[in-house]
XYZ file of C-alpha atoms in Angstrom:
412
model
C -21.750 20.527 23.229
C -24.216 22.479 21.109
C -24.084 21.648 17.444
C -25.085 23.877 14.544
C -28.236 23.202 12.591
C -26.213 22.782 9.411
C -22.905 21.161 8.568
C -20.010 22.516 6.477
C -20.830 22.250 2.793
C -24.580 21.965 3.380
C -26.555 25.074 2.623
C -29.897 25.436 4.410
C -30.182 21.699 5.052
C -31.602 20.976 8.532
C -30.529 17.825 10.263
C -32.885 15.144 11.393
C -32.852 11.503 12.390
C -33.856 9.201 9.558
C -33.433 5.811 11.140
C -30.682 3.710 12.633
C -30.097 1.544 9.570
C -29.542 4.540 7.342
C -27.015 5.887 9.824
C -25.187 2.585 9.914
C -24.999 2.416 6.130
C -24.339 6.042 5.143
C -22.275 7.109 8.137
C -19.795 4.265 7.842
C -17.935 5.890 4.934
C -17.491 9.113 6.912
C -16.287 7.161 9.950
C -13.770 5.148 7.904
C -12.544 8.269 6.130
C -11.986 9.991 9.457
C -9.870 7.068 10.725
C -8.175 6.334 7.387
C -4.685 7.092 8.673
C -4.687 4.103 11.031
C -6.790 1.627 9.037
C -5.234 -1.345 7.271
C -6.614 -3.746 4.696
C -6.202 -7.529 4.489
C -4.324 -9.721 4.537
C -3.298 -8.945 8.116
C -0.933 -11.694 9.270
C 0.497 -9.753 12.217
C -1.359 -7.372 14.489
C 0.107 -4.063 15.644
C -1.224 -1.756 18.340
C -1.606 1.270 16.074
C -3.112 -0.549 13.101
C -6.859 -1.190 12.956
C -8.336 -3.567 10.398
C -10.797 -1.742 8.185
C -13.321 -4.572 8.358
C -13.166 -4.654 12.153
C -13.601 -0.875 12.325
C -16.627 -1.190 10.063
C -18.204 -3.788 12.349
C -17.635 -1.554 15.368
C -19.248 1.380 13.587
C -22.267 -0.740 12.660
C -22.671 -1.654 16.320
C -22.278 1.960 17.454
C -24.757 3.222 14.857
C -27.305 0.573 15.786
C -26.965 0.204 19.552
C -25.018 3.144 20.982
C -25.395 6.334 18.961
C -28.238 5.749 16.542
C -29.472 9.341 16.478
C -25.976 10.731 15.930
C -25.304 8.199 13.163
C -28.556 9.132 11.438
C -27.734 12.842 11.637
C -24.303 12.112 10.223
C -25.941 10.228 7.363
C -28.249 13.182 6.693
C -25.293 15.560 6.530
C -23.219 13.352 4.218
C -26.182 12.637 1.944
C -26.842 16.378 1.755
C -23.320 17.076 0.498
C -21.383 17.912 3.668
C -17.708 17.106 3.886
C -17.688 13.641 5.445
C -14.759 14.122 7.817
C -15.919 17.560 8.944
C -19.453 16.291 9.582
C -18.064 13.383 11.595
C -15.887 15.717 13.667
C -18.885 17.864 14.613
C -20.784 14.850 15.904
C -17.773 13.125 17.440
C -18.134 14.622 20.943
C -21.695 13.273 21.201
C -20.682 9.849 19.934
C -17.858 9.697 22.466
C -20.252 10.622 25.261
C -22.509 7.751 24.221
C -19.546 5.371 24.265
C -18.485 6.658 27.689
C -21.956 6.059 29.077
C -21.976 2.556 27.592
C -18.613 1.746 29.167
C -19.905 2.862 32.567
C -23.005 0.707 32.151
C -20.916 -2.317 31.198
C -18.955 -2.082 34.446
C -22.120 -2.818 36.375
C -23.607 -5.294 33.923
C -21.426 -8.126 32.627
C -24.312 -9.443 30.569
C -24.476 -6.121 28.722
C -20.759 -6.357 28.036
C -21.216 -9.866 26.673
C -24.119 -8.816 24.430
C -22.207 -5.819 23.139
C -19.220 -7.991 22.314
C -21.443 -10.291 20.285
C -23.144 -7.385 18.513
C -19.892 -5.719 17.516
C -18.480 -8.903 16.007
C -17.037 -10.985 18.824
C -13.994 -10.870 21.039
C -11.652 -9.926 18.195
C -13.633 -6.761 17.558
C -13.934 -6.108 21.301
C -10.134 -6.185 21.582
C -9.885 -3.461 18.950
C -12.612 -1.266 20.460
C -10.145 0.606 22.680
C -7.854 1.554 19.741
C -10.891 2.649 17.704
C -12.171 4.860 20.528
C -8.692 6.271 21.119
C -8.331 7.026 17.399
C -11.651 8.850 17.526
C -10.651 10.812 20.618
C -7.246 11.710 19.178
C -8.344 12.334 15.608
C -6.958 15.906 15.453
C -3.653 14.541 16.724
C -3.619 11.848 14.031
C -4.252 14.464 11.351
C -1.191 16.274 12.689
C 0.759 12.997 12.535
C 0.071 12.710 8.821
C 1.244 16.274 8.239
C 4.305 15.616 10.378
C 5.149 12.572 8.235
C 5.054 14.729 5.117
C 7.093 17.481 6.773
C 9.977 15.286 7.908
C 10.497 14.264 4.301
C 11.655 17.800 3.520
C 14.173 17.972 6.382
C 17.644 17.331 4.979
C 19.692 18.185 8.064
C 20.170 15.144 10.322
C 20.300 17.183 13.534
C 17.072 18.966 12.601
C 15.440 15.609 11.875
C 16.488 14.309 15.297
C 15.036 17.434 16.910
C 11.779 17.009 15.003
C 11.450 13.381 16.070
C 12.187 14.281 19.682
C 9.322 16.783 19.568
C 6.847 13.886 19.573
C 6.056 14.026 23.273
C 3.186 11.535 23.366
C 3.628 9.125 26.268
C 0.405 7.087 26.196
C 1.478 3.828 24.496
C -1.705 3.373 22.482
C -1.849 6.989 21.319
C 1.848 6.866 20.418
C 1.293 3.691 18.391
C -1.610 5.291 16.519
C 0.464 8.428 15.929
C 3.357 6.419 14.462
C 0.968 4.442 12.252
C -0.473 7.663 10.818
C 2.951 9.302 10.487
C 4.708 6.450 8.674
C 1.942 6.321 6.091
C 3.020 9.767 4.901
C 6.813 9.382 5.174
C 8.638 9.400 1.839
C 11.985 8.266 3.265
C 11.508 6.047 6.325
C 15.196 5.156 6.465
C 16.244 8.679 7.433
C 13.639 8.821 10.193
C 14.746 5.435 11.504
C 18.357 6.633 11.527
C 17.261 9.628 13.590
C 15.542 7.292 16.050
C 18.788 5.321 16.389
C 20.685 8.534 17.099
C 18.206 9.475 19.821
C 18.268 5.965 21.323
C 22.057 5.928 21.436
C 22.222 2.532 19.752
C 20.620 0.327 17.112
C 19.603 -2.696 19.169
C 15.972 -3.654 19.704
C 16.306 -2.952 23.425
C 17.743 0.532 22.875
C 15.055 1.447 20.366
C 12.251 0.123 22.559
C 13.525 1.804 25.728
C 13.796 5.115 23.874
C 10.124 4.907 22.937
C 10.549 4.111 19.253
C 9.361 0.528 19.255
C 6.055 1.922 18.013
C 7.895 3.454 15.039
C 9.370 0.073 14.093
C 5.986 -1.611 14.422
C 4.345 1.080 12.280
C 6.988 0.486 9.598
C 6.322 -3.265 9.751
C 2.580 -2.638 9.588
C 2.874 -0.535 6.446
C 5.240 -3.082 4.903
C 2.617 -5.751 5.574
C -0.002 -3.601 3.846
C 1.966 -3.751 0.595
C 1.394 -7.506 0.321
C -2.314 -7.093 -0.338
C -1.537 -4.662 -3.158
C 0.037 -7.475 -5.142
C -2.686 -9.625 -6.647
C -2.488 -13.186 -5.342
C -3.529 -14.322 -8.826
C -2.130 -11.641 -11.165
C -3.678 -11.291 -14.584
C -3.361 -9.250 -17.717
C -5.389 -6.356 -16.416
C -3.710 -6.040 -13.006
C -2.526 -2.499 -12.261
C 1.197 -3.031 -12.808
C 2.097 0.508 -11.746
C 0.265 -0.062 -8.468
C 2.138 -3.345 -7.968
C 5.538 -1.848 -8.758
C 4.929 0.992 -6.300
C 3.971 -1.564 -3.637
C 7.216 -3.491 -4.204
C 9.257 -0.299 -4.019
C 7.446 0.850 -0.878
C 7.953 -2.539 0.782
C 11.662 -2.309 -0.023
C 12.013 1.205 1.383
C 10.222 0.274 4.584
C 12.130 -2.948 5.186
C 15.432 -1.325 4.262
C 14.816 1.363 6.882
C 14.939 -1.396 9.494
C 17.587 -3.640 7.943
C 20.069 -0.816 7.301
C 19.650 0.963 10.620
C 18.811 -1.620 13.266
C 20.435 -4.747 14.587
C 17.571 -7.227 14.579
C 17.881 -10.686 16.062
C 16.568 -13.184 13.530
C 14.601 -15.113 16.159
C 13.198 -12.058 17.931
C 9.608 -10.962 17.427
C 10.559 -8.255 14.946
C 12.988 -10.561 13.176
C 10.368 -13.293 12.849
C 7.801 -10.844 11.482
C 10.269 -9.462 8.931
C 11.161 -12.928 7.711
C 7.512 -13.864 7.387
C 6.518 -10.681 5.543
C 9.422 -11.063 3.132
C 8.428 -14.644 2.395
C 4.761 -13.776 1.877
C 5.398 -10.912 -0.520
C 8.037 -12.914 -2.404
C 5.611 -15.811 -2.770
C 3.194 -13.565 -4.637
C 5.972 -12.679 -7.083
C 6.895 -16.237 -8.011
C 4.227 -16.911 -10.626
C 4.500 -13.581 -12.519
C 8.304 -13.825 -12.450
C 8.176 -17.247 -14.081
C 5.822 -15.971 -16.797
C 7.824 -12.919 -17.913
C 9.988 -14.641 -20.526
C 7.052 -16.640 -21.861
C 5.002 -13.469 -22.303
C 7.860 -11.654 -24.058
C 8.371 -14.576 -26.432
C 4.679 -14.864 -27.277
C 4.380 -11.125 -27.882
C 7.361 -10.853 -30.261
C 7.243 -14.183 -32.053
C 5.486 -14.297 -35.411
C 2.503 -16.694 -35.471
C 3.283 -19.996 -37.142
C -0.184 -20.286 -38.672
C -2.682 -17.836 -40.122
C -2.258 -14.157 -40.894
C 0.614 -12.295 -39.341
C -0.655 -10.031 -36.577
C 0.457 -8.692 -33.229
C -1.736 -9.486 -30.235
C -2.037 -6.290 -28.126
C -2.972 -8.304 -25.032
C 0.234 -10.330 -25.316
C 2.271 -7.154 -25.779
C 0.647 -5.626 -22.701
C 1.379 -8.738 -20.648
C 5.025 -8.665 -21.782
C 5.459 -4.977 -20.980
C 3.826 -5.433 -17.579
C 6.150 -8.326 -16.841
C 9.238 -6.321 -17.754
C 8.184 -3.386 -15.594
C 7.662 -5.837 -12.737
C 11.095 -7.358 -13.393
C 12.792 -3.976 -13.096
C 10.912 -3.165 -9.885
C 11.900 -6.499 -8.342
C 15.519 -6.074 -9.384
C 15.732 -2.657 -7.723
C 14.227 -4.087 -4.530
C 15.999 -7.441 -4.477
C 17.769 -6.770 -1.159
C 14.387 -6.841 0.620
C 12.989 -9.881 -1.203
C 13.631 -13.603 -1.325
C 13.511 -14.175 -5.074
C 17.182 -14.029 -6.055
C 17.240 -17.303 -7.990
C 14.037 -16.487 -9.878
C 15.215 -12.947 -10.538
C 18.596 -13.986 -11.925
C 16.972 -16.576 -14.192
C 14.295 -14.168 -15.433
C 16.835 -11.409 -15.963
C 19.090 -13.603 -18.094
C 16.256 -15.237 -20.037
C 14.421 -12.008 -20.837
C 17.646 -10.348 -21.929
C 18.354 -13.133 -24.388
C 14.742 -13.323 -25.579
C 14.393 -9.583 -26.191
C 17.735 -9.328 -27.954
C 17.098 -12.268 -30.293
C 13.454 -11.536 -31.066
C 13.939 -7.807 -31.613
C 16.777 -8.636 -33.972
C 14.451 -10.918 -35.912
C 11.731 -8.274 -35.911
C 14.175 -5.717 -37.334
C 15.262 -8.117 -40.093
C 11.620 -8.826 -40.907
C 10.832 -5.127 -41.098
C 13.804 -4.491 -43.355
C 12.553 -7.217 -45.656
C 8.927 -6.033 -45.578
C 8.841 -2.371 -44.541
C 5.302 -1.946 -45.849
C 3.953 -4.702 -43.599
C 2.062 -3.034 -40.708
C 2.405 -6.140 -38.506
C 6.172 -6.114 -38.957
C 6.325 -2.446 -37.938
C 4.034 -2.973 -34.957
C 6.063 -5.946 -33.731
C 9.320 -4.027 -34.081
C 7.942 -1.020 -32.197
C 6.791 -3.293 -29.372
C 10.207 -4.938 -29.294
C 11.991 -1.587 -29.137
C 9.865 -0.591 -26.147
C 10.706 -3.870 -24.432
C 14.409 -3.350 -25.158
C 14.207 0.107 -23.617
C 12.720 -1.336 -20.420
C 14.976 -4.400 -20.181
C 18.238 -2.784 -21.310
C 18.390 1.009 -21.562
C 17.196 3.965 -23.664
C 20.490 4.075 -25.562
C 20.036 0.552 -26.914
C 16.453 1.385 -27.856
C 17.648 4.491 -29.712
C 20.048 2.353 -31.764
C 17.138 0.128 -32.766
C 14.983 3.150 -33.610
C 17.693 4.549 -35.883
C 17.967 1.207 -37.624
C 14.195 1.124 -38.090
C 14.110 4.683 -39.400
C 16.980 3.948 -41.765
C 15.064 1.036 -43.276
C 12.030 3.286 -43.614
C 14.022 5.959 -45.439
C 15.558 3.487 -47.848
C 12.078 2.251 -48.733
C 10.847 5.783 -49.299
C 13.790 6.516 -51.612
C 12.981 3.448 -53.685
């Protein structure tokens, strides 16, 4: 296939090989971006056909850029470094890279030693096992782009019959390609439960056997894969500066994905899917234990007046308390998909009591010393916590009480 002298986004920039190492380094980002829809990040406790570990894909690219398609990788690097769109530049060179891989596969059939050396160079047998999915993802990249768009589109279909029809339109029969398609599609689905319900309708039943025989086992595995990906988005050692919004979204996404299976399918607890679901639930819940235990402590420290020294409010403690309360609400909304009921009930009761008592004290302190900036700051923080833990109406009552005290002070 003849390629143009310039790539999209690059004006008057001729291509040229600049060395294998440069291709391996600069082209990797374009390669990973092109396969982003099927890449997953650690921790990966369970492997799925359509999910490719990002690190493994990176090792395979390094091998390809060094040993298989060095010139193509270098030209890709030139294009990206010159400002070309990474995915578009990769797509233009993809046919040549695939030809190189095809020639290598043919050579390996006649040379077992070459196969062994290649396996070592790409990162060992684990990487070798994922080479076929990587190559298939490269070959079917336009199809995977369509899968992402399809995942977005099904979210706007409200009619159940139309959703069933849309799902039936996926006519891919190759198992590996279908698994990759489902992986890319689920990543863009806003409401996986409705899609899973449509799969059940097509299968004529909600058992694992029915779903698998109807060709939607890959859909279930893609849902499990994306649920697994949420675990890594919760810091194993959470701290003050963790992105709490990111964590809450991960908890909510995990819940939606797991609920799509739990509410629609009949899963045997000891089956493969059942075992994976139990394990994923336990692993994500384990990461919630420490922050759940610290919520009440953080609220108390943020709203309690220091026993010694000048009265001041620590903004870091307030941030930690607010983060904890946001996490508490997210966990409570997702409790059906988690294994933290005892911790949740304890934290819910304790934080409710702590916020109510300490905000009441903060209000009394402000009424007594309305000109004290620390008293006002502590009360404002407490009102925000009350709004999160209880409701906006309760917070409005506290705000009116605060404003009333402020007016009385102003009137003398």
